[in-house]
CSV table of C-alpha atoms and ligand atoms in Angstrom, one decimal:
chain,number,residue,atom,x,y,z
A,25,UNK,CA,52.3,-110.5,6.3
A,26,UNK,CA,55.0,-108.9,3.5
A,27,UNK,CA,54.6,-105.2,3.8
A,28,UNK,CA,53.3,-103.5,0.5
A,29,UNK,CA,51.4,-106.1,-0.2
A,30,UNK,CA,49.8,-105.9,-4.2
A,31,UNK,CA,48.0,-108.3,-6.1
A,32,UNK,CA,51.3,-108.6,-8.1
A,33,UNK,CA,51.7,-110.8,-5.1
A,34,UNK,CA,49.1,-113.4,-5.7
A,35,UNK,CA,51.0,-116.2,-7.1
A,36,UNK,CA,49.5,-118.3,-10.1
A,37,UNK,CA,45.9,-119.2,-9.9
A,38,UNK,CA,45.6,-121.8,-13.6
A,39,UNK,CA,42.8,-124.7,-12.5
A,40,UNK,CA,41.4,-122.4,-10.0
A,41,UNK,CA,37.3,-121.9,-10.1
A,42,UNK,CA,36.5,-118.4,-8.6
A,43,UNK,CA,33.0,-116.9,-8.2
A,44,UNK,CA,32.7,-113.3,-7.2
A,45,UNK,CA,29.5,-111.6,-6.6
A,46,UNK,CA,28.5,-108.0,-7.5
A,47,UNK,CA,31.6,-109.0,-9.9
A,48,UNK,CA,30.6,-105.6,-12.8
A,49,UNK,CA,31.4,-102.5,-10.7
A,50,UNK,CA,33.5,-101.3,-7.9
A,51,UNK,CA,35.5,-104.0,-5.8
A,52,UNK,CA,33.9,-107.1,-7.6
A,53,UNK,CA,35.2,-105.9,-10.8
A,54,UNK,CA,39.0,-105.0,-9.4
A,55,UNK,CA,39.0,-108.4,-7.8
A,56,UNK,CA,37.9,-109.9,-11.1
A,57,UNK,CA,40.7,-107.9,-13.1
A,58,UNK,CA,43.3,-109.1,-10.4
A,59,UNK,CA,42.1,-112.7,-10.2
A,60,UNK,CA,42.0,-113.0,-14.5
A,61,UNK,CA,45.6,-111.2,-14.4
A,62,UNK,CA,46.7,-114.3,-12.6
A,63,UNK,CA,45.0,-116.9,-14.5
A,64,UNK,CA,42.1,-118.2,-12.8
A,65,UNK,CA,39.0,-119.2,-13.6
A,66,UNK,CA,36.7,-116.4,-12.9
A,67,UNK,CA,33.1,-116.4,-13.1
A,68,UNK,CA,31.2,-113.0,-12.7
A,69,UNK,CA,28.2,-113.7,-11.0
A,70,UNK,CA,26.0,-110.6,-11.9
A,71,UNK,CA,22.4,-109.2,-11.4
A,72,UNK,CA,22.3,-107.8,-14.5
A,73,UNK,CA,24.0,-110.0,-17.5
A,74,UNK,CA,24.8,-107.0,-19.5
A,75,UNK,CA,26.8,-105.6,-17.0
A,76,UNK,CA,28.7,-108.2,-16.5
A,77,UNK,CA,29.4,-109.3,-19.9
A,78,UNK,CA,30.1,-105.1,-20.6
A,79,UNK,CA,32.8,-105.8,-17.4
A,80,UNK,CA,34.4,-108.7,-19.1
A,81,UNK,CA,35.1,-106.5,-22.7
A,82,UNK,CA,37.2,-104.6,-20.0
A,83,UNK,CA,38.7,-106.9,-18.5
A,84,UNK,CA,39.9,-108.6,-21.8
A,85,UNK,CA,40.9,-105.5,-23.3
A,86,UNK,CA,43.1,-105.4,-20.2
A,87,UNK,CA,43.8,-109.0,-20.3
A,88,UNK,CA,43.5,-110.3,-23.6
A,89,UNK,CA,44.0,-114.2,-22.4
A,90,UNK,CA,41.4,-113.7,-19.3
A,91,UNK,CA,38.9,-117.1,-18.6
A,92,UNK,CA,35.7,-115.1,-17.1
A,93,UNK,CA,32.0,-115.9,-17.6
A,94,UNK,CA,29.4,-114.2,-16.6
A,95,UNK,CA,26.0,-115.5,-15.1
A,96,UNK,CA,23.1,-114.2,-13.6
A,97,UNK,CA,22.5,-114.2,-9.7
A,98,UNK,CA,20.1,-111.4,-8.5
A,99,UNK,CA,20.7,-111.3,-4.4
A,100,UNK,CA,17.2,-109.9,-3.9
A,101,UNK,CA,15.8,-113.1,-4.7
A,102,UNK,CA,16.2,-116.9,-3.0
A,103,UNK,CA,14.8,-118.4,-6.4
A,104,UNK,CA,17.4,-116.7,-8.4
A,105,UNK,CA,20.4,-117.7,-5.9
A,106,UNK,CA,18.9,-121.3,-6.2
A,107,UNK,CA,19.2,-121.2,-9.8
A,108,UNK,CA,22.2,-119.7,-10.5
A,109,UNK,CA,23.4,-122.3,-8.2
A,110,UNK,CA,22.0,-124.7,-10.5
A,111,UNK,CA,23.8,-123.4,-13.7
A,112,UNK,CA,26.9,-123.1,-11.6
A,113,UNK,CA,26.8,-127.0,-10.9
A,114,UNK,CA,26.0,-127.8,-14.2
A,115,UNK,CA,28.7,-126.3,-16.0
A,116,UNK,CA,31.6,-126.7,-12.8
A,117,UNK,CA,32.8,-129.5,-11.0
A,118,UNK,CA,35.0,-127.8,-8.5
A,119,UNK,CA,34.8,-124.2,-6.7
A,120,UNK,CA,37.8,-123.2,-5.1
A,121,UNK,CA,37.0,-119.4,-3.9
A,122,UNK,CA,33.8,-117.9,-3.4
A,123,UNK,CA,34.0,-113.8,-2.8
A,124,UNK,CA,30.8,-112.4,-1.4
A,125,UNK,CA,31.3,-109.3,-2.3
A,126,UNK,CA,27.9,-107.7,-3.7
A,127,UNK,CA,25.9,-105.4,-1.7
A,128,UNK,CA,24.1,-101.7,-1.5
A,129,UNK,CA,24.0,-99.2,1.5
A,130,UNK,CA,21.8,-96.8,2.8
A,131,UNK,CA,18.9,-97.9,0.1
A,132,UNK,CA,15.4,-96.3,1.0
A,133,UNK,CA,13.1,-98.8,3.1
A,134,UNK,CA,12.4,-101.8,0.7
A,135,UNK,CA,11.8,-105.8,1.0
A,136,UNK,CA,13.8,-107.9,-1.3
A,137,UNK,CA,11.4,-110.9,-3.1
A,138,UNK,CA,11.3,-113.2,0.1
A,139,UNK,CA,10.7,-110.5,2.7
A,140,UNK,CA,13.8,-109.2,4.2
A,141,UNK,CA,14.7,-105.3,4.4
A,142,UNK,CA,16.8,-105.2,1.6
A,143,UNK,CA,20.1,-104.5,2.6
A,144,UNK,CA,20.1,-107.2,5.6
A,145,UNK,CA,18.6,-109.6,2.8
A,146,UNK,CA,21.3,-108.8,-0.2
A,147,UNK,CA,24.2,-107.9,1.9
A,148,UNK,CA,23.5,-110.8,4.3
A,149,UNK,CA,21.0,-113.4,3.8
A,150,UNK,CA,21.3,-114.0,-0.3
A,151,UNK,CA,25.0,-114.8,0.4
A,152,UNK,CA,24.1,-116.7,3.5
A,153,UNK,CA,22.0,-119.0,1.3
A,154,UNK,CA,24.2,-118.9,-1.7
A,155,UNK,CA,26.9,-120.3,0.2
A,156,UNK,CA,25.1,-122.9,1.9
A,157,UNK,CA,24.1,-124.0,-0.9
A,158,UNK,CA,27.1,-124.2,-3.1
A,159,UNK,CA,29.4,-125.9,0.3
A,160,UNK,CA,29.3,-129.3,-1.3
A,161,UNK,CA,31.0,-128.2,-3.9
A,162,UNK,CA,33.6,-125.9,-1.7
A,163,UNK,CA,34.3,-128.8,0.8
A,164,UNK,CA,35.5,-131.2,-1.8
A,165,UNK,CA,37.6,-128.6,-3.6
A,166,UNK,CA,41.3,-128.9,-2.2
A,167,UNK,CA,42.1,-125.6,-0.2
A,168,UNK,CA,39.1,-123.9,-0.8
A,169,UNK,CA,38.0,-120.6,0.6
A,170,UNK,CA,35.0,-118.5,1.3
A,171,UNK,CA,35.7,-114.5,1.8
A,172,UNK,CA,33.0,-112.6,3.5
A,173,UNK,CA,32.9,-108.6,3.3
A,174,UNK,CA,32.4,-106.5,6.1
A,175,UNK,CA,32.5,-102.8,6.7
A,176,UNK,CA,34.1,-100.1,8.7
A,177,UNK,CA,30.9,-99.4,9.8
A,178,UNK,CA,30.1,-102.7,11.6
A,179,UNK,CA,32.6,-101.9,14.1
A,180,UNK,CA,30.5,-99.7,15.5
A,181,UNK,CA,27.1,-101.5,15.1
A,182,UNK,CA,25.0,-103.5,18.0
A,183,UNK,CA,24.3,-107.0,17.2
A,184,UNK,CA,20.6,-106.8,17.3
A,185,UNK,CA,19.4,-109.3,15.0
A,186,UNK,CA,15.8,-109.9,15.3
A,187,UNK,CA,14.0,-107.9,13.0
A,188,UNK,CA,15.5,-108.5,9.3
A,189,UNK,CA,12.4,-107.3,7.6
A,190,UNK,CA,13.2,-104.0,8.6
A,191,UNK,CA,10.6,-101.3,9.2
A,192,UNK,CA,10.3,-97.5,7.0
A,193,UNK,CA,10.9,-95.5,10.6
A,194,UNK,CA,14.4,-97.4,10.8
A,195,UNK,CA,17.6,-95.2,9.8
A,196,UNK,CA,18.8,-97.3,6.3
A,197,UNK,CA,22.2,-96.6,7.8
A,198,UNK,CA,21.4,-98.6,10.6
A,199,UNK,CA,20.2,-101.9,8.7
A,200,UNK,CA,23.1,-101.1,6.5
A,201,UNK,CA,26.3,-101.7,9.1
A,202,UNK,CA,23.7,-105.0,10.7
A,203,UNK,CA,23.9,-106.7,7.5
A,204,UNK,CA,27.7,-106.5,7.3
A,205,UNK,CA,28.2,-106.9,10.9
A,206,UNK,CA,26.4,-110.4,10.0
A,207,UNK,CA,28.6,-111.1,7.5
A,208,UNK,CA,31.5,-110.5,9.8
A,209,UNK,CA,30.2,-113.0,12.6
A,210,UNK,CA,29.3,-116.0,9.4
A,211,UNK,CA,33.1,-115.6,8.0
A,212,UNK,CA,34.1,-116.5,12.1
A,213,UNK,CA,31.3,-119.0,12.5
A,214,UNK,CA,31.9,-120.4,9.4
A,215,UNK,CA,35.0,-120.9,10.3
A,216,UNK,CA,34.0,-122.1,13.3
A,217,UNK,CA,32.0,-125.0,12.1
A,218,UNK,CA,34.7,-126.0,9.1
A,219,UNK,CA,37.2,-126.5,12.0
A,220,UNK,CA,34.7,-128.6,14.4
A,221,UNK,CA,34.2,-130.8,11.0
A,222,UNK,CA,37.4,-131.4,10.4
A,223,UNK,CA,36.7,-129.3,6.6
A,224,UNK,CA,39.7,-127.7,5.8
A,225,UNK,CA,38.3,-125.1,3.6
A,226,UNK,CA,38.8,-121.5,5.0
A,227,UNK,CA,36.5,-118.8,5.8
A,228,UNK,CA,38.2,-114.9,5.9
A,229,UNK,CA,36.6,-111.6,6.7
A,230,UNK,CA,38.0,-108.5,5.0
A,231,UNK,CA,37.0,-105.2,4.7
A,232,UNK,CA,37.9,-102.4,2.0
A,233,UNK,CA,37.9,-99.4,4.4
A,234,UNK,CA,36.6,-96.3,2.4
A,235,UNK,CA,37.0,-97.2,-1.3
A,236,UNK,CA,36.0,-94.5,-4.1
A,237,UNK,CA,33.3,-96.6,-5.5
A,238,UNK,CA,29.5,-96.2,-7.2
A,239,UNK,CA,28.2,-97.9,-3.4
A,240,UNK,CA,27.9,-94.1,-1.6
A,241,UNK,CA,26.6,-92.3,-4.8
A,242,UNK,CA,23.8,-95.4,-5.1
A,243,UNK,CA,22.5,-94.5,-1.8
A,244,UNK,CA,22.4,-91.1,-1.2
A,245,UNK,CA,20.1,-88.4,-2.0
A,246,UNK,CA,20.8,-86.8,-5.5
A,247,UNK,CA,22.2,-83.6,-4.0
A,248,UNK,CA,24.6,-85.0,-1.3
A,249,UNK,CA,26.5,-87.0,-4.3
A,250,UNK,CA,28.8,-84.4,-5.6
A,251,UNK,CA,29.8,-83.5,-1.4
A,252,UNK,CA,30.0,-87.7,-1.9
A,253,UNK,CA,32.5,-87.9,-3.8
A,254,UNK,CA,34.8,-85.1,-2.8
A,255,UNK,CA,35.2,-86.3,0.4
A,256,UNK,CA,35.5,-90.0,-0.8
A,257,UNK,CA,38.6,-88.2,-3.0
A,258,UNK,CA,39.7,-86.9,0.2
A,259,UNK,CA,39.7,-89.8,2.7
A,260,UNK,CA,39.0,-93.3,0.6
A,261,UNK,CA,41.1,-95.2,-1.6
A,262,UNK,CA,41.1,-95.7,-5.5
A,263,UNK,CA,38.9,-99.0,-6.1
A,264,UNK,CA,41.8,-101.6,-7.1
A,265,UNK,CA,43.4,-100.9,-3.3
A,266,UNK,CA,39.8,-101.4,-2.1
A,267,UNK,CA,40.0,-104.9,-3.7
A,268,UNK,CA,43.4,-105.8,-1.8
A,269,UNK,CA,42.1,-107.0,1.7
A,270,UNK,CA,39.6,-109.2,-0.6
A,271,UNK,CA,42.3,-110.4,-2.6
A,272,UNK,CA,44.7,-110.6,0.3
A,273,UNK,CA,42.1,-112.9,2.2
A,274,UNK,CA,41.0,-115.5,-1.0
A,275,UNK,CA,45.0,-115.9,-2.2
A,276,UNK,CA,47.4,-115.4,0.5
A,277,UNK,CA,49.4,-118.6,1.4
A,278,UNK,CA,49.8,-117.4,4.9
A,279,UNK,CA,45.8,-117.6,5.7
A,280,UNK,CA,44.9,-119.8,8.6
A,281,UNK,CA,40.6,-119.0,8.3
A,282,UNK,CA,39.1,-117.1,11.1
A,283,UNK,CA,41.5,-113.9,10.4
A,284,UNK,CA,39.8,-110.2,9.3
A,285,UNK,CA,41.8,-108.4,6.9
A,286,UNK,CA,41.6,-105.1,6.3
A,287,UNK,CA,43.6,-102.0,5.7
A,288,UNK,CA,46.1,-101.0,8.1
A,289,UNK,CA,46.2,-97.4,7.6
A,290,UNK,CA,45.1,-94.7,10.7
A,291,UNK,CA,41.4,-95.7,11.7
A,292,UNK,CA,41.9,-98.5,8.6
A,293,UNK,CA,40.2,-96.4,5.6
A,294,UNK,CA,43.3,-97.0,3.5
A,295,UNK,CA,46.5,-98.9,3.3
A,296,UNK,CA,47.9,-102.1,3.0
A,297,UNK,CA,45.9,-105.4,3.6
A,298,UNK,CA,46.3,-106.2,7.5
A,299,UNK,CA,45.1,-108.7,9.6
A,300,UNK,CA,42.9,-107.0,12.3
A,301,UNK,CA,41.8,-108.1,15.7
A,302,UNK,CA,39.0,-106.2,16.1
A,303,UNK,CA,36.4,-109.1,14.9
A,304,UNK,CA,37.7,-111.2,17.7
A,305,UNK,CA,36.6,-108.3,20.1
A,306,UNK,CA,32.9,-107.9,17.9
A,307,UNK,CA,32.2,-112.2,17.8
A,308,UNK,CA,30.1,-113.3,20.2
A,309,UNK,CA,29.6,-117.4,19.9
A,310,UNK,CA,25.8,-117.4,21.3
A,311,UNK,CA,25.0,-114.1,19.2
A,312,UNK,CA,26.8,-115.8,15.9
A,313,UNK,CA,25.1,-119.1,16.5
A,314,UNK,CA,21.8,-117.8,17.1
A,315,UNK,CA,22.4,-115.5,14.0
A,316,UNK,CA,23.0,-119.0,12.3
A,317,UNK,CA,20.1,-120.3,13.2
A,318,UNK,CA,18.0,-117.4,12.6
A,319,UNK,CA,19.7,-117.2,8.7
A,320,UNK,CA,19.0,-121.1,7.8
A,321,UNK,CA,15.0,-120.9,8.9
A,322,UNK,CA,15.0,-117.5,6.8
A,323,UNK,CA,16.7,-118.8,4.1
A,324,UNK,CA,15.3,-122.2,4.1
A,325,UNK,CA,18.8,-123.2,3.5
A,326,UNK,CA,20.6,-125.8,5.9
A,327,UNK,CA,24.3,-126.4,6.0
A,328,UNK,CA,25.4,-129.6,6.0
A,329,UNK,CA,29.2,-129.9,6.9
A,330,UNK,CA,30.4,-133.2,5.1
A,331,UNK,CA,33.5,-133.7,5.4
A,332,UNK,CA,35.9,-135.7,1.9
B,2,NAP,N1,33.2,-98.8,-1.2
B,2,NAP,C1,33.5,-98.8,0.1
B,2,NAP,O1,34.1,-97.9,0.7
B,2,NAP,C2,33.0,-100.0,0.9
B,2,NAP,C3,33.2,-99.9,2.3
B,2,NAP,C4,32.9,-101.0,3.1
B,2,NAP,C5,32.3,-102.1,2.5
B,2,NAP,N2,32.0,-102.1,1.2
B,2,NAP,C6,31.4,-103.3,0.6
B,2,NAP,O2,32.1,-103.7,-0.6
B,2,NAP,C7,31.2,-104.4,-1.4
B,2,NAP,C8,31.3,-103.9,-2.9
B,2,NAP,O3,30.8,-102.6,-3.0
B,2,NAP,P1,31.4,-101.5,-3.9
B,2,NAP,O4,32.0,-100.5,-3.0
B,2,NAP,O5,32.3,-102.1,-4.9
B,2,NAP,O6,30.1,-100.9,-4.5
B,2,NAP,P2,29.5,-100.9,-6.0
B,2,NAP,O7,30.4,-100.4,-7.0
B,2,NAP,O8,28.1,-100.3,-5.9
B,2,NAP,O9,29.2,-102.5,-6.3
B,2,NAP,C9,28.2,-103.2,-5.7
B,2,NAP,C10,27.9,-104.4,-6.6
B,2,NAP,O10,26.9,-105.2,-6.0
B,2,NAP,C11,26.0,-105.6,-7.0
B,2,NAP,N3,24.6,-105.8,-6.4
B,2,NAP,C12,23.8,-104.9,-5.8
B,2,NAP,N4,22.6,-105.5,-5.6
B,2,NAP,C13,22.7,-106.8,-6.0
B,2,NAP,C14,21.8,-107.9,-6.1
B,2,NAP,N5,20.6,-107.8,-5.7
B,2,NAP,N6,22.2,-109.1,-6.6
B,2,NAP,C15,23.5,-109.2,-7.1
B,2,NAP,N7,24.4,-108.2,-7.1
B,2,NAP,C16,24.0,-107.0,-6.6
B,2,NAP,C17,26.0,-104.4,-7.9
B,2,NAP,O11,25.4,-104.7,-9.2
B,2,NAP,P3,24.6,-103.6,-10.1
B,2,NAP,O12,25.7,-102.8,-10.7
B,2,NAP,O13,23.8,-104.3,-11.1
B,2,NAP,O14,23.8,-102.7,-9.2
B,2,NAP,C18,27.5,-104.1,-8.0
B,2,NAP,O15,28.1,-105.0,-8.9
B,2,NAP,C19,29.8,-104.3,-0.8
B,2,NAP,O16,29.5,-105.4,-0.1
B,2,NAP,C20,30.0,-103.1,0.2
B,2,NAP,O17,29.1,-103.2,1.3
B,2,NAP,C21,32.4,-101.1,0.4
């Protein structure tokens, strides 16, 4: 890995189809700045189409000669993941990076559409399924990738995946660092099952450690914001570092799949994009595989690893 690592490092990305979720704010929208800069194809998958097509006037202004589109994918919602799945195979023939990066913390107690505590079912289960569903599409792109992201947080969390419609006595905090735990374990078990297939497209985890973006201020209460973001100041990151371990992870030539990147400053809330052991130590391959199995009955969504 070259030390000081920037996205003026990602080399040229012309032909390349990118999707990034929760693409208008925050990380999704550095990424998308970073991955336009360097000519790719960059679709802005978004939950409200507004937003998105507000964060493309930015990025333009920025990059006059950027290719982004936005379209709508609401993560709270299996029928909208199927459909924007739909428009996405109408109008695309190839995919070559998917970024999974939407998500919300700390939310009060709340289902999404299908049933699932929201955080576990946005953070975790609406990018299981929008994945599973768009892997045709990955698999026959040459050198494709899928980046998962994952949290600081998870480090710390128990794997107890059993009860993803959540209950109002549970700390949101707690539902919060499962659902990116899960996405941690899917990047590996992904990864996983690409290699038993023979599918050379890659799955990477990556994490942003604390990044000063909207995500904190979203969940907490009204009077714990302004504390919020003086400390974010203090100990996170400005938003377009945030996005390096995420851009690190879908462009870097030296990715093998399997690896977490994340920032390699002390206890990883800010620095350079790394790669990290610690996911080795976290996977577990009965508690990813039942995970697995839990996701596609939830989702309704079954993987089928085809290979060219
Ligand atoms: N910031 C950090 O320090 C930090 C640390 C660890 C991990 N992360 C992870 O990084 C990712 C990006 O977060 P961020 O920090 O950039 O926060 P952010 O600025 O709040 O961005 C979150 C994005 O997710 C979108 N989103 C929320 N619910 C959605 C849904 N139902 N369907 C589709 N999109 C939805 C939001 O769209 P709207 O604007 O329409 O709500 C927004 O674009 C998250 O997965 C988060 O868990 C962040």
């Amino acid at each position: 890995m070259s030390k000081g690592w920037t996205k003026n490092d990602i080399g040229d990305l012309t032909g390349k189809v990118i999707i990034v979720t929760g693409a208008n704010s925050g990380l999704g929208y550095e990424t998308c700045l970073a991955l336009a800069e360097k000519n790719a194809s960059v679709v802005l998958a978004v939950r409200n189409l507004n937003k998105g097509l507000e964060a493309i006037d930015k990025i333009k202004a920025i990059v006059p000669h950027a290719n982004c589109h936005a379209m709508q994918l609401d993560l709270n919602d299996l029928a909208s993941i199927r459909e924007f799945v739909h428009q996405f195979k109408a109008r695309y023939t190839s995919l070559s990076i998917l970024i999974n990066n939407a998500g919300i913390m700390a939310s009060s107690y709340q289902q999404t559409k299908d049933g699932f505590e929201s955080q576990v079912g946005i953070n975790y289960l609406g990018h299981f399924a929008l994945t599973g569903l768009l892997l045709d599409l990955l698999i026959k792109t040459p050198n494709s990738r899928v980046v998962s992201v994952g949290s600081l947080i998870a480090h710390k969390t128990k794997p107890q995946f059993h009860n993803f419609k959540g209950s109002k006595s549970t700390k949101p905090l707690k539902y919060y660092g499962e659902s990116k735990l899960a996405c941690m374990m899917f990047a590996k078990e992904l990864q996983y099952r690409f290699r038993l297939s023979n599918i050379s497209t890659k799955s990477i985890a990556s994490h942003p450690g604390i990044s000063q973006t909207k995500l904190f201020a979203r969940g907490s209460r009204k009077l714990s914001k302004k504390l919020m973001r003086v400390s974010l100041n203090f100990v996170g990151q400005r938003a377009e570092s945030g996005a390096y371990p995420i851009l690190y992870a879908a462009t870097d030539p030296s990715i093998r799949g399997g690896e977490y990147i994340g920032p390699d400053g002390r206890g990883g809330s800010k620095g350079e994009p790394t790669e990290l052991e610690i996911l080795d130590e976290l996977y577990s391959e009965h508690v990813a595989s039942n995970l697995w199995k839990l996701s596609e009955t939830l989702t309704g969504v079954k993987y089928k690893f085809k290979s060219k």
